[in-house]
Short mmCIF file of C-alpha atoms and ligand atoms in Angstrom, two decimals:
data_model
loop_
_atom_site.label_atom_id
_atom_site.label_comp_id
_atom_site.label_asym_id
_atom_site.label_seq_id
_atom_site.Cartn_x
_atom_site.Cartn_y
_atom_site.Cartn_z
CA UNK A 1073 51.22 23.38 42.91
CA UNK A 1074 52.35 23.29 46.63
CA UNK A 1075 54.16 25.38 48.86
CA UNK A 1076 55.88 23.99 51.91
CA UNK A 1077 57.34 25.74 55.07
CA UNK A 1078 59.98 24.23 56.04
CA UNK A 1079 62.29 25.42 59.35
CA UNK A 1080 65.74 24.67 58.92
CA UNK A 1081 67.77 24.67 62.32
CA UNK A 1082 71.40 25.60 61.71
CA UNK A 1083 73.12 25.16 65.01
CA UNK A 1084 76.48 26.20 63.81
CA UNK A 1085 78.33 28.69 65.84
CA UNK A 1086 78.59 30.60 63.08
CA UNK A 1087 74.84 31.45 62.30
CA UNK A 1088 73.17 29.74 65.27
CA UNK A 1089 69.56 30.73 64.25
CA UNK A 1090 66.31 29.37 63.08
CA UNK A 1091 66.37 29.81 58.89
CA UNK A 1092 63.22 29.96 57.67
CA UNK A 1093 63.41 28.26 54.03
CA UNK A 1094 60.37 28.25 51.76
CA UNK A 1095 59.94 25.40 48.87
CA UNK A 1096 57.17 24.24 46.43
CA UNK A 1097 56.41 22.84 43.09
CA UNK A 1098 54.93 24.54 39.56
CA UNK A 1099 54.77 23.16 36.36
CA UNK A 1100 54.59 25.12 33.30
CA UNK A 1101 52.71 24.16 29.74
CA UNK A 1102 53.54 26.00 26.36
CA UNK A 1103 51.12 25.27 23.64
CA UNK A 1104 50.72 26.72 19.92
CA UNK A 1105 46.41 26.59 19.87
CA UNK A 1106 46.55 26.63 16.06
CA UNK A 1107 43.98 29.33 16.27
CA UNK A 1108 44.34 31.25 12.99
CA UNK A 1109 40.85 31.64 11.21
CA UNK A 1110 40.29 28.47 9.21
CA UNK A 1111 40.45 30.30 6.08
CA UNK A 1112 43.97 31.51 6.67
CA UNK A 1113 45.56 28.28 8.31
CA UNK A 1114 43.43 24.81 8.59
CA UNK A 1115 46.52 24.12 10.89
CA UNK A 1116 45.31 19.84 9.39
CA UNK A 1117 44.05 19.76 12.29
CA UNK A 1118 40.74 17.70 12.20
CA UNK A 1119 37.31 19.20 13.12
CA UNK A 1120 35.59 22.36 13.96
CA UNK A 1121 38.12 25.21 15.20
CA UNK A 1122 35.43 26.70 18.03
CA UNK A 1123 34.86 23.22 19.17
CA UNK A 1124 38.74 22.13 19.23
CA UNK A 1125 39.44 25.15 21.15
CA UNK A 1126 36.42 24.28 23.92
CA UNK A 1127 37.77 21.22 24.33
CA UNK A 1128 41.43 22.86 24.47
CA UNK A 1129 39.94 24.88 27.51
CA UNK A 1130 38.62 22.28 29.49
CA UNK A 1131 41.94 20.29 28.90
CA UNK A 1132 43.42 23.16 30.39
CA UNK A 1133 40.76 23.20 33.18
CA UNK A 1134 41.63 19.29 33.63
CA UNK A 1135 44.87 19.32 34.16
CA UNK A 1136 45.14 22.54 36.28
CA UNK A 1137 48.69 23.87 34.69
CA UNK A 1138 50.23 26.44 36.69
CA UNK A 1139 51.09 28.98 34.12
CA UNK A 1140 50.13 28.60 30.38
CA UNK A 1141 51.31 30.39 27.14
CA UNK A 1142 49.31 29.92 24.37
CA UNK A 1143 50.83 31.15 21.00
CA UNK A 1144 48.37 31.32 17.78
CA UNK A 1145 45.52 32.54 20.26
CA UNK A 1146 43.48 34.70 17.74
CA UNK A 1147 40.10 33.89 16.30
CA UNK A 1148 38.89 31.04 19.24
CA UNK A 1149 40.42 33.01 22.01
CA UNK A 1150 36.91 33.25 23.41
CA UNK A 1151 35.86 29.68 22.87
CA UNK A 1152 39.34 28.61 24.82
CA UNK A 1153 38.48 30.99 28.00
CA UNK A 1154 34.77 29.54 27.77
CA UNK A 1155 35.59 26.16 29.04
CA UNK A 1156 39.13 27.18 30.92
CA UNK A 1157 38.76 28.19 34.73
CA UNK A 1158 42.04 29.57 35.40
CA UNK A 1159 41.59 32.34 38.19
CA UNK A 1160 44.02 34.57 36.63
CA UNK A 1161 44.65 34.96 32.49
CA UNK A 1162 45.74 37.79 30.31
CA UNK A 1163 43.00 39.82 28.29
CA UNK A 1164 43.44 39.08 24.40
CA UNK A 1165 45.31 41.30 22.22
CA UNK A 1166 42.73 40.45 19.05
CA UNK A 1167 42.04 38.37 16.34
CA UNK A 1168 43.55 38.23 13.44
CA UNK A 1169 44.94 40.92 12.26
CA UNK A 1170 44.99 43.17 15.52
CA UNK A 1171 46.91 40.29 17.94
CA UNK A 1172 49.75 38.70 18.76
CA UNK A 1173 48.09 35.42 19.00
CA UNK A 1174 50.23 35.43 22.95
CA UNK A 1175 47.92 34.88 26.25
CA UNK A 1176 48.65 33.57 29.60
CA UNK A 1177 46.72 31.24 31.87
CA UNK A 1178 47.56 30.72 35.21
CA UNK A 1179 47.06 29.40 38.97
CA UNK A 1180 49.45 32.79 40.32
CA UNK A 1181 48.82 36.63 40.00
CA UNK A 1182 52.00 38.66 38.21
CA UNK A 1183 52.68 42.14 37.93
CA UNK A 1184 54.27 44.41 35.70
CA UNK A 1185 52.72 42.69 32.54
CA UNK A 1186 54.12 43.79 29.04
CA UNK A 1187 53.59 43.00 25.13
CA UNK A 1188 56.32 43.65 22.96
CA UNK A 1189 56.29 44.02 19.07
CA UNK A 1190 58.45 42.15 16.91
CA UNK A 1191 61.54 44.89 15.84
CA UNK A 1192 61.62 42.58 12.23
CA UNK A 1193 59.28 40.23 10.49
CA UNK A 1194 59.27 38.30 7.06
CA UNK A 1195 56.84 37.41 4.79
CA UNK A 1196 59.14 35.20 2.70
CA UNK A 1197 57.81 31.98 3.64
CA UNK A 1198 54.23 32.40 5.46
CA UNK A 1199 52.52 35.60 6.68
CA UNK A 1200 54.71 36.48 9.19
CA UNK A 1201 53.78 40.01 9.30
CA UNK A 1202 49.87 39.74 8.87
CA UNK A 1203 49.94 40.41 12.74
CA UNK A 1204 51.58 41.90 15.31
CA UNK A 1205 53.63 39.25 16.61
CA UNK A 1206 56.32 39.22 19.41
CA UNK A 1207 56.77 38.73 23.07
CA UNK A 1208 54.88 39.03 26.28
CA UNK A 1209 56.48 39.70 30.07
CA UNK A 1210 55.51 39.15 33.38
CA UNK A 1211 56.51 39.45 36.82
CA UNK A 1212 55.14 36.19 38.29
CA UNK A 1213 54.29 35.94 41.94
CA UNK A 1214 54.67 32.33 42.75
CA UNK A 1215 54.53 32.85 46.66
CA UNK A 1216 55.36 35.71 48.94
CA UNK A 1217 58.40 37.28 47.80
CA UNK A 1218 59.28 34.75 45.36
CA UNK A 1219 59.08 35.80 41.35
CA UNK A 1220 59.49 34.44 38.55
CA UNK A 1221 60.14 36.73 35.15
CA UNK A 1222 58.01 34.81 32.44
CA UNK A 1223 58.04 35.28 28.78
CA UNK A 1224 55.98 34.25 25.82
CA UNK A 1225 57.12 34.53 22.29
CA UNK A 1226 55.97 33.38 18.65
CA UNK A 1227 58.65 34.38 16.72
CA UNK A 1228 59.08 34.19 12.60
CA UNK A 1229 57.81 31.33 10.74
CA UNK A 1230 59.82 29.60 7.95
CA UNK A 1231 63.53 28.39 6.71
CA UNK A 1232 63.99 30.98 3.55
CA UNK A 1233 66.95 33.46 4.32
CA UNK A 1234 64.16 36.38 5.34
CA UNK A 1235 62.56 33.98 8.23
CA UNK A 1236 66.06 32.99 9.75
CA UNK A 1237 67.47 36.62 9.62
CA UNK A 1238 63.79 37.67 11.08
CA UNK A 1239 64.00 34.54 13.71
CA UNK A 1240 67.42 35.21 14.61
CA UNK A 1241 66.43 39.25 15.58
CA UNK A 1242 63.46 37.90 17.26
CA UNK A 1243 65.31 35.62 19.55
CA UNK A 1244 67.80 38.17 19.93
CA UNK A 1245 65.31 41.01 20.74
CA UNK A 1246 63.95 38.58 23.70
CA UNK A 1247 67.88 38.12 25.01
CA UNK A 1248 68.07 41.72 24.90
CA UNK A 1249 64.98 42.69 26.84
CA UNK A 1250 65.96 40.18 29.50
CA UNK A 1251 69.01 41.39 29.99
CA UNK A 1252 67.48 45.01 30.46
CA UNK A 1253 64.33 43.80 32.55
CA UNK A 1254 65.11 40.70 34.61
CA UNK A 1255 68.88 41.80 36.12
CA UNK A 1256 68.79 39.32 38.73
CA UNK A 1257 65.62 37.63 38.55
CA UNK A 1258 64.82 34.03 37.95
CA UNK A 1259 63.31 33.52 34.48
CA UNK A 1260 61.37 31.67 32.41
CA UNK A 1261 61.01 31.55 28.78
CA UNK A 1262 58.91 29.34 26.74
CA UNK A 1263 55.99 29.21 23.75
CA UNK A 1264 56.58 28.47 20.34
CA UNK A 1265 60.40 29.48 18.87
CA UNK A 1266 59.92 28.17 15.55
CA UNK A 1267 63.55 26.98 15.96
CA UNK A 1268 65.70 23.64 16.43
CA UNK A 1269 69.13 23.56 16.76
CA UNK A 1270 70.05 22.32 13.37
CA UNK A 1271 68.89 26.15 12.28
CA UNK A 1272 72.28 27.39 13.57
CA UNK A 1273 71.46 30.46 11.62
CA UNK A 1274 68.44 31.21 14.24
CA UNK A 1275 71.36 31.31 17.29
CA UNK A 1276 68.65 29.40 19.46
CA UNK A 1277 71.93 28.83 21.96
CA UNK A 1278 71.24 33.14 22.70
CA UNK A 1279 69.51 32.69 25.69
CA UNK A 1280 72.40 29.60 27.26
CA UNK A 1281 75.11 31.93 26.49
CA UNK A 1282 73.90 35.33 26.63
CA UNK A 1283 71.40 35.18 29.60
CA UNK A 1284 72.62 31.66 31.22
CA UNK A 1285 69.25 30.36 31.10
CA UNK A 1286 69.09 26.12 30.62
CA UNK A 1287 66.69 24.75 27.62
CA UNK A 1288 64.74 22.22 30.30
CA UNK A 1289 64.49 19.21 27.01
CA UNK A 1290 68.31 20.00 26.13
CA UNK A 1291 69.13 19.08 30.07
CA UNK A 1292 66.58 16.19 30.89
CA UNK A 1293 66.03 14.59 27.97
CA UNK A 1294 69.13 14.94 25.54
CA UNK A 1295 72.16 15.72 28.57
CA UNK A 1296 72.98 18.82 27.89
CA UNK A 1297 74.00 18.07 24.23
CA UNK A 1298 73.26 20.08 21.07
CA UNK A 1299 71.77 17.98 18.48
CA UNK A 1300 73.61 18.47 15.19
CA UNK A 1301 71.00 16.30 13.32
CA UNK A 1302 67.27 17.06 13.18
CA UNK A 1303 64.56 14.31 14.97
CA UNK A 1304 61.12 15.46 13.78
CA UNK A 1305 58.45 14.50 16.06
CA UNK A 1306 55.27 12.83 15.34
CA UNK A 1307 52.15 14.39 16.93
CA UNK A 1308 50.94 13.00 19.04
CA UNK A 1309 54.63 12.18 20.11
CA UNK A 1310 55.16 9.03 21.50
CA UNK A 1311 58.58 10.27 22.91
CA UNK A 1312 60.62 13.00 24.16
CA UNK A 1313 63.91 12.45 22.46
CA UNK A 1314 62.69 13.79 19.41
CA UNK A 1315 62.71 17.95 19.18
CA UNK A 1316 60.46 20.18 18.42
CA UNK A 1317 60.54 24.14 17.87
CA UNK A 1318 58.14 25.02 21.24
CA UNK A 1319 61.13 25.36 24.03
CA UNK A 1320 61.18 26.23 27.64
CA UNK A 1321 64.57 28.02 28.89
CA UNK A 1322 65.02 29.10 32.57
CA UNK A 1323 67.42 29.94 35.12
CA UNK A 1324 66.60 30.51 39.03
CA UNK A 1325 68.42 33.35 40.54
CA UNK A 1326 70.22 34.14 43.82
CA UNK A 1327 66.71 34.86 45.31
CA UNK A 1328 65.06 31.71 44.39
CA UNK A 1329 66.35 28.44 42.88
CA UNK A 1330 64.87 26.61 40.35
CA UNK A 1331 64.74 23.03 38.94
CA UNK A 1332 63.26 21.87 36.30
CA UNK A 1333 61.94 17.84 37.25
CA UNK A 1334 60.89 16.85 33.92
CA UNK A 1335 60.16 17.30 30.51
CA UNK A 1336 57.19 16.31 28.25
CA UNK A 1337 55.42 16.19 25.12
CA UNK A 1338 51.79 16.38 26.64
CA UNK A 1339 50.06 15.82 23.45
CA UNK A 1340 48.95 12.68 24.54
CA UNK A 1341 46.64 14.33 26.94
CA UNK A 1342 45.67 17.01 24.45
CA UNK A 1343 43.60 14.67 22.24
CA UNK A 1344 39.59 14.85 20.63
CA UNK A 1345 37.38 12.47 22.12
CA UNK A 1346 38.35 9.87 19.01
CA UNK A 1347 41.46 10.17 19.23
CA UNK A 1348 42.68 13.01 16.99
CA UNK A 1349 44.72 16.30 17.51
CA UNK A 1350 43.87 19.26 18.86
CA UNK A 1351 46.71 21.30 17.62
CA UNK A 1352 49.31 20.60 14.89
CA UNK A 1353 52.07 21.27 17.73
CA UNK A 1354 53.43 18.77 20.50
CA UNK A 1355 52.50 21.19 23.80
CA UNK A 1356 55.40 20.70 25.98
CA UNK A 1357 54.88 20.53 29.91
CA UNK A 1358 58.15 21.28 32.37
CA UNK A 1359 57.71 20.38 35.82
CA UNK A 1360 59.90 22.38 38.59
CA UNK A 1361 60.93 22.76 42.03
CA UNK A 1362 61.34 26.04 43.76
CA UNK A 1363 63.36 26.71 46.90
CA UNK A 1364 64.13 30.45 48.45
CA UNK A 1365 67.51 31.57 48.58
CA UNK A 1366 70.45 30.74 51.61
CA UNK A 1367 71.55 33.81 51.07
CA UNK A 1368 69.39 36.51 49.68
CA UNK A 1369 65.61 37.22 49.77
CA UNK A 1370 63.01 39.36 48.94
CA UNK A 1371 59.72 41.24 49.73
CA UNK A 1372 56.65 41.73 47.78
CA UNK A 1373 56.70 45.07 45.51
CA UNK A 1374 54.83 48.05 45.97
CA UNK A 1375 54.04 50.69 43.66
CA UNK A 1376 53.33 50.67 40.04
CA UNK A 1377 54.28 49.33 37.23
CA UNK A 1378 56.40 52.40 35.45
CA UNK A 1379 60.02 53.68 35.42
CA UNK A 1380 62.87 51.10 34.45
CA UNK A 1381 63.84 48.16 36.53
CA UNK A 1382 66.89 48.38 38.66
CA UNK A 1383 68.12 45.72 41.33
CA UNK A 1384 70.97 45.22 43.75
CA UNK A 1385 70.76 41.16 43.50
CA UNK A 1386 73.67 40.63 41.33
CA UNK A 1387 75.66 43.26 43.21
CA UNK A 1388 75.21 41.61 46.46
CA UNK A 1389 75.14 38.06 45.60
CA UNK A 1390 78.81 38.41 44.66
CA UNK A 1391 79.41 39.64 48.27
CA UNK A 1392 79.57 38.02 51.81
CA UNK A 1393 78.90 39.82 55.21
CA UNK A 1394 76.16 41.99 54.13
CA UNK A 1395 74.50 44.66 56.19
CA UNK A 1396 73.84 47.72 55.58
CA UNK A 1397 76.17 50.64 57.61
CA UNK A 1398 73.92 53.70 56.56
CA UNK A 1399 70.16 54.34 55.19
CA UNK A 1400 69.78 57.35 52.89
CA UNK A 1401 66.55 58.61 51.47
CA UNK A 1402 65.64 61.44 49.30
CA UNK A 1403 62.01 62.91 49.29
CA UNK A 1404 59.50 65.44 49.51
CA UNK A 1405 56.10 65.50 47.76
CA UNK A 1406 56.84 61.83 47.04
CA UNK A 1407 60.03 59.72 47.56
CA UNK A 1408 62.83 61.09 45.09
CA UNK A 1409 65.55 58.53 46.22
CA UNK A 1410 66.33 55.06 48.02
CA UNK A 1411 69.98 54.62 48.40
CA UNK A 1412 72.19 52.48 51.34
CA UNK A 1413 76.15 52.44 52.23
CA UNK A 1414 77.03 48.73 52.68
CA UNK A 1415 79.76 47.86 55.94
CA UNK A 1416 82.21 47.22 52.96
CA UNK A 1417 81.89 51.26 51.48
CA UNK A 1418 79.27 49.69 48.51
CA UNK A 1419 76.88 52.56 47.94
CA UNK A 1420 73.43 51.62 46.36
CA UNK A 1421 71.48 54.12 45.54
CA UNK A 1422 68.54 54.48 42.77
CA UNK A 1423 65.96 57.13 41.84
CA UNK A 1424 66.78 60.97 41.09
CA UNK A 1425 68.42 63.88 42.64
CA UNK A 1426 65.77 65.57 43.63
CA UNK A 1427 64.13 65.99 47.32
CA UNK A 1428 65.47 66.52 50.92
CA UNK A 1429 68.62 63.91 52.10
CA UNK A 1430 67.65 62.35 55.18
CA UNK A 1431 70.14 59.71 56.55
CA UNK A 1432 70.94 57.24 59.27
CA UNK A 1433 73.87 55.49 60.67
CA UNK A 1434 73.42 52.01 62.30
CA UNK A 1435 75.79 50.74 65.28
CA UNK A 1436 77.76 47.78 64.37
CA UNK A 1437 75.54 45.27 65.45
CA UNK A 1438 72.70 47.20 64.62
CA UNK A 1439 70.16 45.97 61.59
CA UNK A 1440 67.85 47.39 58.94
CA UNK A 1441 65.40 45.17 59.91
CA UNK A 1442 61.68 46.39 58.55
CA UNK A 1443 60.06 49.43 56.82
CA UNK A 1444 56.53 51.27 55.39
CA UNK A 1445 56.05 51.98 52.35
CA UNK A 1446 52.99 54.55 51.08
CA UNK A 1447 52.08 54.95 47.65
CA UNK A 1448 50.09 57.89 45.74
CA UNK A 1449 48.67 58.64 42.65
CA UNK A 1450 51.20 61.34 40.13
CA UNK A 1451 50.40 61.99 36.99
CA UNK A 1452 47.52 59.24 36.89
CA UNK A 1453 50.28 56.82 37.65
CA UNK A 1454 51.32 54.83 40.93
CA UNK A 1455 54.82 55.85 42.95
CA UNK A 1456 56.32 55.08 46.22
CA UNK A 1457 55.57 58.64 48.17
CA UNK A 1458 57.06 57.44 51.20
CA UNK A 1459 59.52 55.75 53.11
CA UNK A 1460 60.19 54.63 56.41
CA UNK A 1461 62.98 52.55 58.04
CA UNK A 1462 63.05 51.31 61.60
CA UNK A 1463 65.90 49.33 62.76
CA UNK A 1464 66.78 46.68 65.24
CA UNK A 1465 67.50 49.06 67.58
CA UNK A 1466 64.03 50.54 67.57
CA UNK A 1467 65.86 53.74 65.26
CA UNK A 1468 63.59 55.38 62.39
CA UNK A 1469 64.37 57.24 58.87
CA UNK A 1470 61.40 58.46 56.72
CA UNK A 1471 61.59 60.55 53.92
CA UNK A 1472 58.75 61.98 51.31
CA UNK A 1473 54.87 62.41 52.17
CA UNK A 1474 52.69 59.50 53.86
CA UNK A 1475 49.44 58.41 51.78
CA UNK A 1476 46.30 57.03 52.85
CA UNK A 1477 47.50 53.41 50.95
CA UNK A 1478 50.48 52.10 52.90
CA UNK A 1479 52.15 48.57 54.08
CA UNK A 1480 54.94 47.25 55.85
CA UNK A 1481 58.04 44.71 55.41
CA UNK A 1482 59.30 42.88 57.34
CA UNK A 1483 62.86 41.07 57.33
CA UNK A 1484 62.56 37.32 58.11
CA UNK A 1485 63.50 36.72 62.25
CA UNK A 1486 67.13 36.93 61.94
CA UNK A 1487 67.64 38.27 58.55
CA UNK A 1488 67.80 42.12 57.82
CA UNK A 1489 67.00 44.25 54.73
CA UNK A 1490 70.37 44.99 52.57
CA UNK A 1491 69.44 46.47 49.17
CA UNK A 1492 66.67 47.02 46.91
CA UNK A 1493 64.67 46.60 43.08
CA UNK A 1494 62.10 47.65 41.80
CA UNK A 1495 61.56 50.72 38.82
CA UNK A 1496 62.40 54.04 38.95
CA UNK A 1497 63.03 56.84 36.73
CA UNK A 1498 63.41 60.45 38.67
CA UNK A 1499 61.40 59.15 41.67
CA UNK A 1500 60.75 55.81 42.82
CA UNK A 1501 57.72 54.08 40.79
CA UNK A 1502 57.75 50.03 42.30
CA UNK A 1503 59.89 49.21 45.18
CA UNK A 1504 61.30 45.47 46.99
CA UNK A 1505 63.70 45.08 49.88
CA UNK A 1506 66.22 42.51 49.43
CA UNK A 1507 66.77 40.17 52.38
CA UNK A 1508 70.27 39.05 53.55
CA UNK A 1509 71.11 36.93 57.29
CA UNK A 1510 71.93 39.15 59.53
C1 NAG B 3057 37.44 12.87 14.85
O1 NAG B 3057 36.37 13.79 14.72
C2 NAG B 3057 36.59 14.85 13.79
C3 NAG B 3057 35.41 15.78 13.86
O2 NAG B 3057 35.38 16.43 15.10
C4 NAG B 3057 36.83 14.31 12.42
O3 NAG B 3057 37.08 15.37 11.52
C5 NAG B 3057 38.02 13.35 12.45
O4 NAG B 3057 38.18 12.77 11.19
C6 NAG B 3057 37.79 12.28 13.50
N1 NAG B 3057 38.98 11.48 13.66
C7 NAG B 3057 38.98 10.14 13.60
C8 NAG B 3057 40.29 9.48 13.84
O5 NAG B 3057 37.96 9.51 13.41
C1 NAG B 3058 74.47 34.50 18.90
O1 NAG B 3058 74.33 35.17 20.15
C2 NAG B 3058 75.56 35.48 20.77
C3 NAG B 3058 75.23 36.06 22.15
O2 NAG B 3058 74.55 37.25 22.06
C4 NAG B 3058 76.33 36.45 19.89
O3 NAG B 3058 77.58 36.74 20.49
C5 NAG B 3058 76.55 35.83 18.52
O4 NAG B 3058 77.18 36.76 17.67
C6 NAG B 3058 75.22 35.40 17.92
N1 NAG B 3058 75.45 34.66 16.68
C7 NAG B 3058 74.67 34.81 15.60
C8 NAG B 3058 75.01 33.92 14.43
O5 NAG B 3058 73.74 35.59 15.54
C1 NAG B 3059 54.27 16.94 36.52
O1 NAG B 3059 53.37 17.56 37.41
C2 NAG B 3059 52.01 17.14 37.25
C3 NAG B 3059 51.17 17.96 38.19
O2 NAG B 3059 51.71 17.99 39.48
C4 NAG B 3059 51.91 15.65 37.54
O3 NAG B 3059 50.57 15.22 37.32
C5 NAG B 3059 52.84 14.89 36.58
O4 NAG B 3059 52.84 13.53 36.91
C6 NAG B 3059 54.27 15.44 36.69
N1 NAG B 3059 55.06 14.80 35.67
C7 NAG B 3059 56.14 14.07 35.96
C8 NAG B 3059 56.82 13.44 34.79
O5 NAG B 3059 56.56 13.93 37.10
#
């Protein structure tokens, strides 16, 4: 991983100011950790399970991946985490039968972290539903105001009718979700789908044309072609043409653009000292490029993970000449409302209908250019209790009560704050500030 400041001068007449553009690299690792108890699964995999999966952790270790789903993570979770060093990694759900088998190691915190049960499962061709299985999500925080939505799925085992009509809901119930919870938001999706395209009745091409995401082995290794014939590969793979059923899909977003570099079966470096497997799966390692958007930005969140996710991203990456005309805030106790007028008449506004209005109108050449946040404790959960704006012109608009726990954004020199995400429900629970030029 590396992150790179990089000062692009525009000396057009038309923006004639410093833009300050942020890059950087990731890479990102899916591996199925065949980690069933022995009795249930030998996964013919040679060797002692514990001992595989301490050697799995210090692989892990090694290499230094930047984000990691595991799938199959049950009984040797603790044997994995013994030997990795990753500074931040999900807590296990359980062994077998309590877990989902899903964990995530990585180099970056996240926020907003969710498990998801499996709506259908099928027993006709393996145990499908002797655990929970399903989906994890995460709000990534690659670098300062850049995120990446990450999920993690294991979905339903098997080719019998009951496993593709259980697959197919599984993959769908993921589509769904993002849909819901990453409006705007780069994504990443990738563990173990227990799909290839030859199972058309799986509908693996869901997250291409429902969500617009890319599969990162369909684009680098095959050109963007759907295989109509099945290539089994050997493990370890000596290749990458050949597919397997553990996928990574992502898209960037107007907020940060992503590429995906290259794409590769990393069993090779997932080996036992004399040469045999560790898992019965190919891992697969993507590596990526990041860069922040032209156009739109974003700050950090505040507040706390409740409410439902709202953001004005797609609604103002469809626009040009943003700035916002005026600022109006609803509060009292706590902040009830966020809500802005665009120069074009666009009104954004999220939250509820309680609390006091409070509003400001900026000059024409006047920006929203920075503002406080304060956050609280309500109902043992975290909200935004307070708001205030302060513009280019030195004007201010604050609205609910000020806490002890507060911080402050700040639009990039010559950029200006134009809309907003976060959750909310009937007061505001997380809150960002997108970022436009002014
Ligand atoms: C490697 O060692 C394991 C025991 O850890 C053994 O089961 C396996 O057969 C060995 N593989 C080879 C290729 O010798
Ligand atoms: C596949 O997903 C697309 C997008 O949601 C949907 O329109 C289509 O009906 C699905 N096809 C099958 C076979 O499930
Ligand atoms: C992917 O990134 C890793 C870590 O930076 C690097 O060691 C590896 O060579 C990269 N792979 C390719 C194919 O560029």
């Amino acid at each position: 991983m590396k992150s790179s400041a990089v000062n692009v001068v525009l000396s057009t007449a038309l923006v004639g100011k410093s833009l300050a553009a942020t890059s950087g690299d990731f890479n990102a690792l899916a591996m199925n950790v065949a980690g069933l108890p022995a009795i249930f699964n030998g996964n013919e995999v040679p060797g002692d399970k514990a001992t595989n999966a301490r050697t799995i952790g210090s692989k892990f270790a090694e290499y230094g991946y930047d984000i990691i789903h595991v799938q199959e993570d049950f009984n040797y979770h603790a044997n994995i985490y013994e030997t990795d060093n990753h500074k931040y990694r999900t807590a296990t759900s359980g062994g077998v039968p309590f877990g989902s088998g899903l964990n995530t190691l990585a180099n970056f915190d996240w926020i907003d972290y969710t498990r998801v049960k499996w709506d259908t499962c099928s027993d006709a061709s393996s145990n499908d539903c002797l655990t929970p299985k399903g989906f994890t999500f995460m709000r990534l925080k690659v670098d300062d105001g850049v995120y990446v939505d990450c999920y993690n799925l294991h979905t339903d085992a098997g080719t019998e009718d009951g496993d593709e009509t259980a697959r197919n809901s599984n993959l769908a119930q993921v589509a769904n979700y993002i849909d819901i919870w990453s409006t705007g938001n780069a994504v990443l999706v990738f563990g173990d789908t227990n799909s290839r395209y030859t199972r058309t009745a799986d509908n693996i091409t869901i997250y291409s044309s429902q969500n617009g995401l890319t599969d990162a082995w369909l684009q680098l290794v095959r050109n963007g072609v759907v295989p109509t014939e099945e290539t089994l590969c050997d493990n370890p793979s000596a290749t990458s043409y050949c597919e397997t059923v553990d996928k990574l899909f992502y898209r960037g977003s107007a907020l940060v653009n992503l590429q995906a570099t290259s794409f590769e079966y990393a069993s090779p470096k997932f080996l036992q000292s004399n040469g045999s497997i560790l898992s019965d799966h190919n891992p697969i390692l993507v590596n990526f490029t990041w860069s922040s958007g032209s156009s739109l930005r974003q700050s950090n969140f505040f507040g706390g993970p409740h409410g439902t996710w709202f953001s004005d991203v797609t609604t103002l990456g469809a626009k040009t000449g943003r700035k916002a005309a005026t600022l109006s805030f609803s509060g009292a106790n706590r902040l009830d409302s966020v809500g802005l007028t665009l120069s074009d008449g666009t009104a954004l506004k999220h939250g509820g209908t309680g609390g006091t209005a409070a509003t400001l109108t900026l000059g024409s050449t006047e920006y929203w250019t920075s503002a406080q946040l304060c956050q609280g404790q309500k109902d043992s959960q975290t909200r935004i209790f307070y708001i205030k704006a302060t513009t280019s012109a030195g004007k201010t608009l604050e609205s609910g009560t000020s806490t002890s726990d507060c911080t402050t954004f700040t639009a990039p020199t010559g950029w200006q704050i134009v809309g907003y995400l976060g959750q909310d429900g009937d007061e505001i629970d997380q809150l960002a500030f997108v970022y436009a030029p002014q």
